[in-house]
Tab-separated table of C-alpha atoms in Angstrom:
chain	number	residue	atom	x	y	z
S	1454	ASP	CA	-4.443	4.053	13.873
S	1455	SER	CA	-2.831	1.021	12.237
S	1456	GLY	CA	-0.190	0.587	14.962
S	1457	VAL	CA	2.723	1.208	12.494
S	1458	THR	CA	4.515	4.468	13.163
S	1459	GLN	CA	6.622	6.402	10.900
S	1460	THR	CA	9.087	9.341	11.673
S	1461	PRO	CA	9.504	12.064	10.630
S	1462	LYS	CA	6.019	13.160	9.071
S	1463	HIS	CA	7.660	15.663	6.920
S	1464	LEU	CA	10.954	16.211	5.480
S	1465	ILE	CA	12.536	18.886	3.454
S	1466	THR	CA	15.895	18.564	2.163
S	1467	ALA	CA	18.149	19.643	-0.811
S	1468	THR	CA	19.515	17.786	-3.737
S	1469	GLY	CA	22.456	15.647	-3.034
S	1470	GLN	CA	21.609	15.167	0.430
S	1471	ARG	CA	21.012	12.270	2.596
S	1472	VAL	CA	18.160	11.159	4.613
S	1473	THR	CA	17.085	8.395	6.965
S	1474	LEU	CA	13.202	7.315	7.455
S	1475	ARG	CA	12.275	5.280	10.359
S	1476	CYS	CA	9.648	2.974	10.771
S	1477	SER	CA	8.393	0.872	13.862
S	1478	PRO	CA	6.060	-1.996	12.932
S	1479	ARG	CA	3.064	-3.017	14.766
S	1480	SER	CA	3.685	-4.969	17.862
S	1481	GLY	CA	4.297	-8.986	17.195
S	1482	ASP	CA	4.741	-8.232	13.462
S	1483	LEU	CA	8.201	-9.555	11.855
S	1484	SER	CA	7.836	-8.190	8.395
S	1485	VAL	CA	8.437	-4.675	7.172
S	1486	TYR	CA	7.722	-3.333	3.791
S	1487	TRP	CA	8.883	0.034	2.174
S	1488	TYR	CA	6.860	1.754	-0.658
S	1489	GLN	CA	7.146	4.934	-2.540
S	1490	GLN	CA	4.482	6.896	-3.768
S	1491	SER	CA	4.744	9.743	-6.004
S	1492	LEU	CA	2.257	12.392	-7.292
S	1493	ASP	CA	-0.120	10.585	-9.532
S	1494	GLN	CA	1.606	7.384	-8.919
S	1495	GLY	CA	0.492	4.258	-7.190
S	1496	LEU	CA	2.466	2.409	-4.708
S	1497	GLN	CA	5.700	1.131	-5.647
S	1498	PHE	CA	6.952	-1.582	-3.753
S	1499	LEU	CA	10.869	-1.079	-2.664
S	1500	ILE	CA	11.982	-3.573	-0.283
S	1501	GLN	CA	10.638	-6.259	2.257
S	1502	TYR	CA	12.403	-7.318	5.496
S	1503	TYR	CA	11.493	-10.275	7.604
S	1504	ASN	CA	12.943	-10.771	11.049
S	1505	GLY	CA	16.035	-8.703	10.303
S	1506	GLU	CA	16.626	-10.323	6.659
S	1507	GLU	CA	15.993	-8.807	3.322
S	1508	ARG	CA	13.167	-10.916	1.879
S	1509	ALA	CA	12.131	-9.216	-1.293
S	1510	LYS	CA	13.349	-6.530	-3.564
S	1511	GLY	CA	11.507	-4.471	-5.999
S	1512	ASN	CA	12.184	-1.295	-7.440
S	1513	ILE	CA	14.607	0.157	-5.015
S	1514	LEU	CA	17.318	2.443	-6.592
S	1515	GLU	CA	20.997	1.580	-5.696
S	1516	ARG	CA	21.116	5.110	-3.938
S	1517	PHE	CA	18.588	3.808	-1.563
S	1518	SER	CA	19.122	1.149	1.169
S	1519	ALA	CA	17.361	-0.332	4.238
S	1520	GLN	CA	17.694	-2.357	7.215
S	1521	GLN	CA	15.662	-4.047	9.917
S	1522	PHE	CA	17.211	-4.056	13.344
S	1523	PRO	CA	16.945	-6.660	16.161
S	1524	ASP	CA	14.262	-4.754	18.000
S	1525	LEU	CA	12.529	-5.090	14.161
S	1526	HIS	CA	12.471	-1.448	13.610
S	1527	SER	CA	13.427	-0.336	10.081
S	1528	GLU	CA	15.340	2.327	8.423
S	1529	LEU	CA	15.297	3.493	4.815
S	1530	ASN	CA	18.353	5.480	3.801
S	1531	LEU	CA	17.799	7.648	0.769
S	1532	SER	CA	21.381	9.130	-0.545
S	1533	SER	CA	22.522	11.507	-3.376
S	1534	LEU	CA	18.810	12.853	-3.483
S	1535	GLU	CA	17.211	14.167	-6.507
S	1536	LEU	CA	14.410	16.102	-7.189
S	1537	GLY	CA	12.478	13.223	-8.632
S	1538	ASP	CA	12.887	11.469	-5.245
S	1539	SER	CA	10.276	13.792	-3.672
S	1540	ALA	CA	7.368	11.517	-2.749
S	1541	LEU	CA	5.480	9.873	0.084
S	1542	TYR	CA	7.342	7.071	1.744
S	1543	PHE	CA	5.088	4.257	3.375
S	1544	CYS	CA	6.228	1.712	5.753
S	1545	ALA	CA	3.895	-1.542	6.127
S	1546	SER	CA	4.130	-4.238	8.389
S	1547	SER	CA	2.818	-7.777	8.596
S	1548	VAL	CA	2.757	-10.525	11.318
S	1549	GLU	CA	4.684	-12.742	8.738
S	1550	ASP	CA	5.776	-13.138	5.228
S	1551	GLY	CA	2.982	-12.817	2.956
S	1552	ALA	CA	0.115	-11.897	5.620
S	1553	THR	CA	-2.017	-8.898	5.526
S	1554	GLN	CA	0.043	-5.580	5.389
S	1555	TYR	CA	-0.770	-2.505	7.546
S	1556	PHE	CA	0.549	0.720	6.604
S	1557	GLY	CA	2.034	3.567	8.495
S	1558	PRO	CA	1.061	7.286	8.064
S	1559	GLY	CA	3.919	7.912	5.782
S	1560	THR	CA	6.789	10.305	5.436
S	1561	ARG	CA	6.432	13.208	3.069
S	1562	LEU	CA	9.788	13.779	1.449
S	1563	LEU	CA	10.317	17.196	-0.368
S	1564	VAL	CA	13.886	17.605	-2.160
S	1565	LEU	CA	14.445	21.139	-3.343
E	512	GLY	CA	7.053	-3.338	-10.773
E	513	GLN	CA	4.098	-5.172	-11.882
E	514	GLN	CA	0.645	-3.602	-11.110
E	515	LEU	CA	-2.762	-4.780	-11.132
E	516	ASN	CA	-5.319	-3.321	-13.656
E	517	GLN	CA	-7.904	-1.440	-11.594
E	518	SER	CA	-11.016	0.177	-12.871
E	519	PRO	CA	-12.440	2.668	-13.105
E	520	GLN	CA	-9.624	5.284	-12.718
E	521	SER	CA	-11.989	7.704	-11.177
E	522	MET	CA	-15.611	8.040	-10.552
E	523	PHE	CA	-17.877	11.100	-9.642
E	524	ILE	CA	-21.093	10.012	-7.971
E	525	GLN	CA	-23.921	11.390	-6.364
E	526	GLU	CA	-24.349	11.060	-2.538
E	527	GLY	CA	-26.684	8.014	-2.027
E	528	GLU	CA	-25.607	5.876	-5.176
E	529	ASP	CA	-23.930	2.778	-5.228
E	530	VAL	CA	-20.282	2.298	-6.341
E	531	SER	CA	-18.432	-0.663	-8.100
E	532	MET	CA	-14.847	-0.933	-8.792
E	533	ASN	CA	-12.753	-4.093	-9.756
E	534	CYS	CA	-9.274	-5.222	-10.106
E	535	THR	CA	-7.808	-7.935	-12.545
E	536	SER	CA	-4.661	-9.487	-12.943
E	537	SER	CA	-3.083	-11.824	-15.363
E	538	SER	CA	-1.845	-14.173	-12.682
E	539	ILE	CA	-3.383	-16.011	-9.912
E	540	PHE	CA	-3.640	-14.391	-6.329
E	541	ASN	CA	-4.104	-16.210	-3.062
E	542	THR	CA	-5.297	-13.007	-1.253
E	543	TRP	CA	-7.270	-9.974	-2.184
E	544	LEU	CA	-7.219	-6.801	-0.412
E	545	TRP	CA	-8.827	-3.595	-0.452
E	546	TYR	CA	-7.492	-0.341	0.885
E	547	LYS	CA	-8.760	3.262	1.261
E	548	GLN	CA	-6.306	6.101	1.145
E	549	ASP	CA	-7.394	9.769	2.182
E	550	PRO	CA	-4.870	12.465	0.842
E	551	GLY	CA	-1.551	12.631	2.615
E	552	GLU	CA	-2.526	9.568	4.652
E	553	GLY	CA	-1.483	5.995	4.695
E	554	PRO	CA	-3.862	3.326	3.122
E	555	VAL	CA	-6.244	1.775	5.383
E	556	LEU	CA	-7.247	-1.671	5.280
E	557	LEU	CA	-11.030	-2.146	4.425
E	558	ILE	CA	-11.516	-5.852	3.702
E	559	ALA	CA	-9.193	-8.961	3.084
E	560	LEU	CA	-10.262	-11.824	1.109
E	561	TYR	CA	-8.472	-15.233	1.370
E	562	LYS	CA	-10.670	-17.806	-0.581
E	563	ALA	CA	-11.743	-18.023	-4.237
E	564	GLY	CA	-15.511	-17.194	-4.294
E	565	GLU	CA	-15.445	-15.452	-0.881
E	566	LEU	CA	-17.772	-12.629	-0.404
E	567	THR	CA	-17.030	-10.443	2.723
E	568	SER	CA	-18.892	-7.317	3.846
E	569	ASN	CA	-17.627	-4.335	6.164
E	570	GLY	CA	-20.698	-1.972	6.790
E	571	ARG	CA	-21.764	-0.601	3.357
E	572	LEU	CA	-18.648	-2.332	1.593
E	573	THR	CA	-18.706	-5.716	0.084
E	574	ALA	CA	-15.924	-7.394	-1.778
E	575	GLN	CA	-15.392	-10.634	-3.495
E	576	PHE	CA	-12.614	-12.849	-4.452
E	577	GLY	CA	-13.382	-13.800	-7.984
E	578	ILE	CA	-13.553	-17.735	-8.614
E	579	THR	CA	-11.035	-17.327	-11.410
E	580	ARG	CA	-8.564	-16.011	-8.525
E	581	LYS	CA	-7.547	-13.453	-10.948
E	582	ASP	CA	-9.769	-10.618	-10.008
E	583	SER	CA	-11.857	-9.031	-7.178
E	584	PHE	CA	-14.694	-6.549	-6.793
E	585	LEU	CA	-15.511	-3.859	-4.309
E	586	ASN	CA	-18.932	-2.513	-3.977
E	587	ILE	CA	-19.912	0.380	-1.719
E	588	SER	CA	-23.646	1.014	-1.060
E	589	ALA	CA	-25.598	4.207	-0.428
E	590	SER	CA	-22.420	6.467	-0.581
E	591	ILE	CA	-21.589	9.091	1.692
E	592	PRO	CA	-19.425	12.132	1.417
E	593	SER	CA	-16.693	10.653	3.751
E	594	ASP	CA	-16.186	7.598	1.161
E	595	VAL	CA	-14.421	10.086	-0.634
E	596	GLY	CA	-10.531	9.038	-1.351
E	597	ILE	CA	-8.762	6.689	-3.399
E	598	TYR	CA	-9.340	3.005	-3.249
E	599	PHE	CA	-6.473	0.416	-4.101
E	600	CYS	CA	-6.483	-3.244	-4.456
E	601	ALA	CA	-3.833	-5.555	-3.521
E	602	GLY	CA	-3.087	-9.239	-4.403
E	603	ARG	CA	-0.944	-11.600	-2.933
E	604	ASN	CA	0.603	-14.327	-5.540
E	605	THR	CA	1.809	-17.825	-4.706
E	606	GLY	CA	5.298	-16.492	-3.959
E	607	ASN	CA	4.063	-13.953	-1.128
E	608	GLN	CA	4.464	-11.328	-3.187
E	609	PHE	CA	2.155	-8.297	-3.152
E	610	TYR	CA	1.203	-6.247	-6.172
E	611	PHE	CA	-1.183	-2.961	-5.659
E	612	GLY	CA	-3.496	-1.579	-8.434
E	613	THR	CA	-3.254	1.835	-9.781
E	614	GLY	CA	-6.155	3.208	-7.631
E	615	THR	CA	-9.780	4.331	-8.103
E	616	SER	CA	-10.232	7.888	-6.975
E	617	LEU	CA	-13.845	8.232	-5.739
E	618	THR	CA	-15.636	11.837	-5.527
E	619	VAL	CA	-18.860	11.926	-3.892
E	620	ILE	CA	-21.084	14.902	-4.754
E	621	PRO	CA	-23.462	16.109	-1.815
């Protein structure tokens, strides 16, 4: 158990819908990262937050957004969902910017 | 986004054999990490390397931070069935950005 929690574990929704994925970092970790992993794909970095502020942006679509709250948990919002958005979404946390990341168990999203 | 070159892409080995995989980058990294991912689960950190030339072991796993700082190696000795999974390397550059390898899928045949 890495100490990073993600909810929900599974999510099934329809095209055009909007969903919110939630992540709680390890106790004491200030940085949160979001990744997308599609079938047969490696981990694609989406976005990073550090102590509530956006720190780095990767291949995140405009339909996606994220935020980190004062209690340091983070949410990833996915809107106008498409079939191709079906993937595993992982959250990772680290104690500070650039430190070793610890991954959560992931949220499996299926868009029908 | 940028990804590291990780090889081999997949391996099929007999139980008890040793395994080697590596990761290379065109740019210098300050940190190399090796993760293992089981199907449907999140990657689990195996070994972290912070210094060029560093050789670190974790049980039957040994990893090295290449002296050029552009590569890293992971060796697994005397493989067992529970070693099955996908192994990812990750590197952190001087800008504190992380990049992940494409993964090595390991199958251990009993």
